[in-house]
């Protein structure tokens, strides 16, 4: 397999050295990590993305094509800021997240937004409950991508829609080089000034760099067996991509 560069991440209340091979996180480790950044998570994301996160949330809502009265599930919702955005369509939006700490912050900040505890691999909803489902910046943190995509399909009715909003690969080579330098060097430094747990962002930066590109993720979605008509649209030059699909 070759050598894996070591990185520092937050685990069990301490900072430890891990390798890229350790990026396949177990659910309790993911929950623990996000519990540690919950307090200032939304502010940190806005600072680190230079305010682009707001536009990405609006683009996700538009891509879902939600209509009043429809039901949409927002997986990996965190504090519910993305769920709140989805609700502006008139659809009934429910957020689910593995991190109790994130949900606690979200319920305080957005008491009218429905937020429930839920693992992307074992969602607490019956088959075919939702007209649409989305997962933003969370799919890469799930230990089994294919199983998560199938679980998202399970809770979506036939003909329903999926939108995955996730960090991806900038399409311009020169911009990609600059972006990766920011990601691996500047992002952790900036996080130290605004985040409640900046060391977790070293893991997050590494997970972004290791994530498949647009075409490869589209292949994973199609290969999951639950989704058809898979396509994608780049945002911010490919820093983020929206992958869309239809439930079989």
Short mmCIF file of C-alpha atoms in Angstrom, two decimals:
data_model
loop_
_atom_site.label_atom_id
_atom_site.label_comp_id
_atom_site.label_asym_id
_atom_site.label_seq_id
_atom_site.Cartn_x
_atom_site.Cartn_y
_atom_site.Cartn_z
CA UNK A 1 0.00 0.00 0.00
CA UNK A 2 2.93 2.36 0.43
CA UNK A 3 3.59 4.96 3.08
CA UNK A 4 0.82 7.19 4.41
CA UNK A 5 1.66 10.71 5.61
CA UNK A 6 0.79 11.20 9.27
CA UNK A 7 -1.66 13.90 10.37
CA UNK A 8 -3.02 15.12 13.70
CA UNK A 9 -6.71 14.80 14.48
CA UNK A 10 -9.01 15.11 17.49
CA UNK A 11 -9.94 11.81 19.11
CA UNK A 12 -11.11 10.97 22.61
CA UNK A 13 -10.53 14.53 23.82
CA UNK A 14 -6.90 14.57 22.69
CA UNK A 15 -4.93 15.24 19.52
CA UNK A 16 -3.38 12.08 18.09
CA UNK A 17 -1.30 11.18 15.03
CA UNK A 18 -3.11 9.22 12.34
CA UNK A 19 -2.42 8.21 8.74
CA UNK A 20 -4.53 8.59 5.64
CA UNK A 21 -5.53 4.95 6.11
CA UNK A 22 -7.38 6.06 9.25
CA UNK A 23 -9.72 8.33 7.28
CA UNK A 24 -12.33 5.53 7.28
CA UNK A 25 -13.93 6.78 10.46
CA UNK A 26 -16.23 4.72 12.66
CA UNK A 27 -19.59 6.37 13.47
CA UNK A 28 -18.76 7.06 17.13
CA UNK A 29 -15.47 8.72 16.11
CA UNK A 30 -17.24 10.96 13.61
CA UNK A 31 -19.85 11.93 16.20
CA UNK A 32 -17.17 12.66 18.79
CA UNK A 33 -15.18 14.81 16.39
CA UNK A 34 -18.19 16.92 15.44
CA UNK A 35 -19.29 17.22 19.05
CA UNK A 36 -15.93 18.93 19.57
CA UNK A 37 -16.48 21.57 16.87
CA UNK A 38 -20.22 22.14 17.32
CA UNK A 39 -20.08 25.38 19.30
CA UNK A 40 -18.65 27.54 16.51
CA UNK A 41 -19.13 25.21 13.56
CA UNK A 42 -21.34 27.46 11.42
CA UNK A 43 -19.15 30.53 11.96
CA UNK A 44 -15.99 28.55 11.17
CA UNK A 45 -17.48 27.21 7.93
CA UNK A 46 -18.44 30.69 6.78
CA UNK A 47 -14.97 32.06 7.52
CA UNK A 48 -13.11 29.15 5.93
CA UNK A 49 -15.27 29.22 2.78
CA UNK A 50 -15.07 33.04 2.48
CA UNK A 51 -18.86 33.15 2.75
CA UNK A 52 -19.41 30.73 -0.15
CA UNK A 53 -21.24 28.27 2.11
CA UNK A 54 -24.43 30.34 1.92
CA UNK A 55 -24.50 30.12 -1.87
CA UNK A 56 -23.79 26.38 -1.77
CA UNK A 57 -26.82 25.86 0.47
CA UNK A 58 -29.04 27.88 -1.86
CA UNK A 59 -27.76 25.90 -4.86
CA UNK A 60 -28.53 22.63 -3.08
CA UNK A 61 -32.10 23.74 -2.41
CA UNK A 62 -32.53 24.78 -6.05
CA UNK A 63 -31.08 21.50 -7.35
CA UNK A 64 -33.60 19.49 -5.31
CA UNK A 65 -36.49 21.25 -7.04
CA UNK A 66 -38.60 21.14 -3.90
CA UNK A 67 -42.28 22.01 -3.96
CA UNK A 68 -44.57 23.10 -1.11
CA UNK A 69 -45.93 20.10 0.76
CA UNK A 70 -43.12 17.73 -0.20
CA UNK A 71 -40.99 16.03 2.44
CA UNK A 72 -37.19 16.30 2.31
CA UNK A 73 -34.57 14.73 4.56
CA UNK A 74 -31.30 16.55 5.22
CA UNK A 75 -28.72 13.96 6.35
CA UNK A 76 -25.62 15.17 8.14
CA UNK A 77 -27.54 18.34 8.93
CA UNK A 78 -25.33 19.38 11.83
CA UNK A 79 -26.86 22.42 13.49
CA UNK A 80 -29.67 22.56 10.95
CA UNK A 81 -28.54 25.61 9.00
CA UNK A 82 -28.90 23.62 5.76
CA UNK A 83 -32.27 22.21 6.88
CA UNK A 84 -33.52 25.73 7.55
CA UNK A 85 -32.52 26.71 4.01
CA UNK A 86 -34.40 23.75 2.53
CA UNK A 87 -37.52 24.76 4.45
CA UNK A 88 -37.59 28.09 2.62
CA UNK A 89 -38.92 26.16 -0.41
CA UNK A 90 -42.17 25.43 1.41
CA UNK A 91 -41.30 21.74 1.74
CA UNK A 92 -41.33 20.01 5.13
CA UNK A 93 -37.61 19.65 5.87
CA UNK A 94 -36.22 17.32 8.55
CA UNK A 95 -32.56 17.28 9.58
CA UNK A 96 -30.73 14.20 10.87
CA UNK A 97 -27.24 14.03 12.31
CA UNK A 98 -25.07 11.59 14.23
CA UNK A 99 -23.57 14.24 16.53
CA UNK A 100 -25.65 14.98 19.62
CA UNK A 101 -23.47 18.03 20.25
CA UNK A 102 -24.30 19.50 16.86
CA UNK A 103 -28.00 18.80 17.35
CA UNK A 104 -27.94 20.45 20.76
CA UNK A 105 -26.47 23.64 19.31
CA UNK A 106 -28.92 23.52 16.41
CA UNK A 107 -31.97 23.12 18.63
CA UNK A 108 -30.93 26.16 20.62
CA UNK A 109 -30.25 28.28 17.53
CA UNK A 110 -33.19 27.02 15.41
CA UNK A 111 -35.90 25.70 17.75
CA UNK A 112 -38.54 25.44 14.99
CA UNK A 113 -36.38 23.30 12.67
CA UNK A 114 -37.07 19.54 13.13
CA UNK A 115 -33.75 17.86 14.03
CA UNK A 116 -33.36 14.19 14.96
CA UNK A 117 -30.44 11.94 15.87
CA UNK A 118 -29.69 9.57 13.03
CA UNK A 119 -26.84 7.56 11.52
CA UNK A 120 -26.59 7.76 7.70
CA UNK A 121 -26.20 3.95 7.71
CA UNK A 122 -29.32 3.36 9.84
CA UNK A 123 -31.80 6.18 9.38
CA UNK A 124 -34.78 6.16 11.78
CA UNK A 125 -37.47 6.39 9.08
CA UNK A 126 -39.67 3.87 7.23
CA UNK A 127 -39.09 2.98 3.59
CA UNK A 128 -40.14 5.61 1.04
CA UNK A 129 -40.86 8.35 3.59
CA UNK A 130 -39.37 11.27 1.65
CA UNK A 131 -39.83 12.87 -1.75
CA UNK A 132 -36.21 14.00 -1.73
CA UNK A 133 -33.06 13.50 0.31
CA UNK A 134 -29.81 15.39 0.49
CA UNK A 135 -26.48 15.10 2.26
CA UNK A 136 -24.09 18.05 2.39
CA UNK A 137 -20.38 17.80 3.28
CA UNK A 138 -21.01 14.59 5.22
CA UNK A 139 -20.90 11.67 2.79
CA UNK A 140 -17.09 11.57 2.88
CA UNK A 141 -17.25 11.10 6.67
CA UNK A 142 -19.33 7.90 6.42
CA UNK A 143 -17.36 4.68 6.73
CA UNK A 144 -19.28 2.93 3.88
CA UNK A 145 -20.28 5.26 1.04
CA UNK A 146 -22.21 2.63 -0.91
CA UNK A 147 -24.22 1.54 2.12
CA UNK A 148 -25.07 5.17 2.92
CA UNK A 149 -26.29 5.77 -0.64
CA UNK A 150 -28.47 2.68 -0.43
CA UNK A 151 -29.87 3.80 2.93
CA UNK A 152 -30.67 7.22 1.46
CA UNK A 153 -32.45 5.38 -1.32
CA UNK A 154 -34.40 3.23 1.13
CA UNK A 155 -36.08 6.22 2.78
CA UNK A 156 -36.83 7.92 -0.58
CA UNK A 157 -39.89 7.09 -2.63
CA UNK A 158 -39.44 5.73 -6.19
CA UNK A 159 -38.91 8.68 -8.52
CA UNK A 160 -37.68 10.84 -5.65
CA UNK A 161 -34.55 12.97 -5.86
CA UNK A 162 -31.09 12.90 -4.34
CA UNK A 163 -28.61 15.77 -4.18
CA UNK A 164 -25.14 15.24 -2.73
CA UNK A 165 -23.33 18.50 -2.00
CA UNK A 166 -19.70 17.72 -1.32
CA UNK A 167 -16.21 19.09 -1.70
CA UNK A 168 -14.66 17.97 -4.97
CA UNK A 169 -11.75 18.62 -7.35
CA UNK A 170 -11.26 22.05 -8.95
CA UNK A 171 -11.25 21.70 -12.73
CA UNK A 172 -8.50 24.24 -13.42
CA UNK A 173 -5.04 22.81 -12.73
CA UNK A 174 -3.45 26.03 -11.51
CA UNK A 175 -6.41 26.83 -9.27
CA UNK A 176 -6.39 23.27 -7.92
CA UNK A 177 -2.74 23.68 -6.87
CA UNK A 178 -3.51 26.91 -5.02
CA UNK A 179 -6.61 25.37 -3.47
CA UNK A 180 -4.74 22.35 -2.14
CA UNK A 181 -2.09 24.60 -0.62
CA UNK A 182 -4.82 26.58 1.15
CA UNK A 183 -6.55 23.39 2.22
CA UNK A 184 -3.52 21.72 3.78
CA UNK A 185 -1.61 24.75 5.09
CA UNK A 186 -3.84 27.79 5.54
CA UNK A 187 -7.14 26.16 6.52
CA UNK A 188 -5.87 24.68 9.80
CA UNK A 189 -4.18 27.98 10.65
CA UNK A 190 -7.37 29.97 10.00
CA UNK A 191 -9.39 27.41 11.97
CA UNK A 192 -7.19 28.01 15.00
CA UNK A 193 -8.47 31.59 15.18
CA UNK A 194 -12.19 30.82 14.92
CA UNK A 195 -12.94 27.16 15.71
CA UNK A 196 -13.73 25.68 19.12
CA UNK A 197 -11.57 22.68 18.14
CA UNK A 198 -9.20 23.61 15.29
CA UNK A 199 -7.30 20.31 15.26
CA UNK A 200 -10.37 18.53 13.87
CA UNK A 201 -10.01 20.62 10.71
CA UNK A 202 -6.71 18.91 9.90
CA UNK A 203 -8.66 15.67 9.53
CA UNK A 204 -11.36 17.45 7.53
CA UNK A 205 -8.78 18.94 5.16
CA UNK A 206 -7.17 15.54 4.62
CA UNK A 207 -10.55 13.91 4.01
CA UNK A 208 -11.34 16.51 1.34
CA UNK A 209 -8.03 15.88 -0.43
CA UNK A 210 -8.60 12.10 -0.39
CA UNK A 211 -12.19 12.29 -1.69
CA UNK A 212 -12.91 11.06 -5.27
CA UNK A 213 -13.42 13.51 -8.11
CA UNK A 214 -16.74 14.35 -9.74
CA UNK A 215 -16.82 11.49 -12.23
CA UNK A 216 -15.72 8.91 -9.67
CA UNK A 217 -18.40 9.97 -7.18
CA UNK A 218 -21.04 9.81 -9.93
CA UNK A 219 -19.91 6.24 -10.54
CA UNK A 220 -20.27 5.36 -6.87
CA UNK A 221 -23.80 6.76 -6.80
CA UNK A 222 -24.82 4.75 -9.86
CA UNK A 223 -23.10 1.58 -8.60
CA UNK A 224 -24.99 1.74 -5.29
CA UNK A 225 -27.99 0.27 -7.11
CA UNK A 226 -30.56 2.74 -5.76
CA UNK A 227 -30.12 5.71 -8.08
CA UNK A 228 -30.41 6.47 -11.80
CA UNK A 229 -29.88 9.48 -14.08
CA UNK A 230 -26.80 10.63 -12.19
CA UNK A 231 -25.27 13.97 -13.12
CA UNK A 232 -23.32 16.76 -11.51
CA UNK A 233 -22.75 20.49 -11.57
CA UNK A 234 -19.60 22.24 -10.34
CA UNK A 235 -19.76 25.16 -7.93
CA UNK A 236 -16.89 27.59 -7.27
CA UNK A 237 -14.79 26.08 -10.04
CA UNK A 238 -15.19 22.54 -8.75
CA UNK A 239 -14.29 23.23 -5.12
CA UNK A 240 -17.79 21.86 -4.51
CA UNK A 241 -19.94 19.67 -6.74
CA UNK A 242 -23.66 18.98 -6.66
CA UNK A 243 -24.45 15.42 -7.71
CA UNK A 244 -28.07 14.76 -8.62
CA UNK A 245 -29.86 11.43 -9.13
CA UNK A 246 -33.35 9.91 -9.29
CA UNK A 247 -34.57 7.03 -7.14
CA UNK A 248 -35.13 3.83 -9.12
#
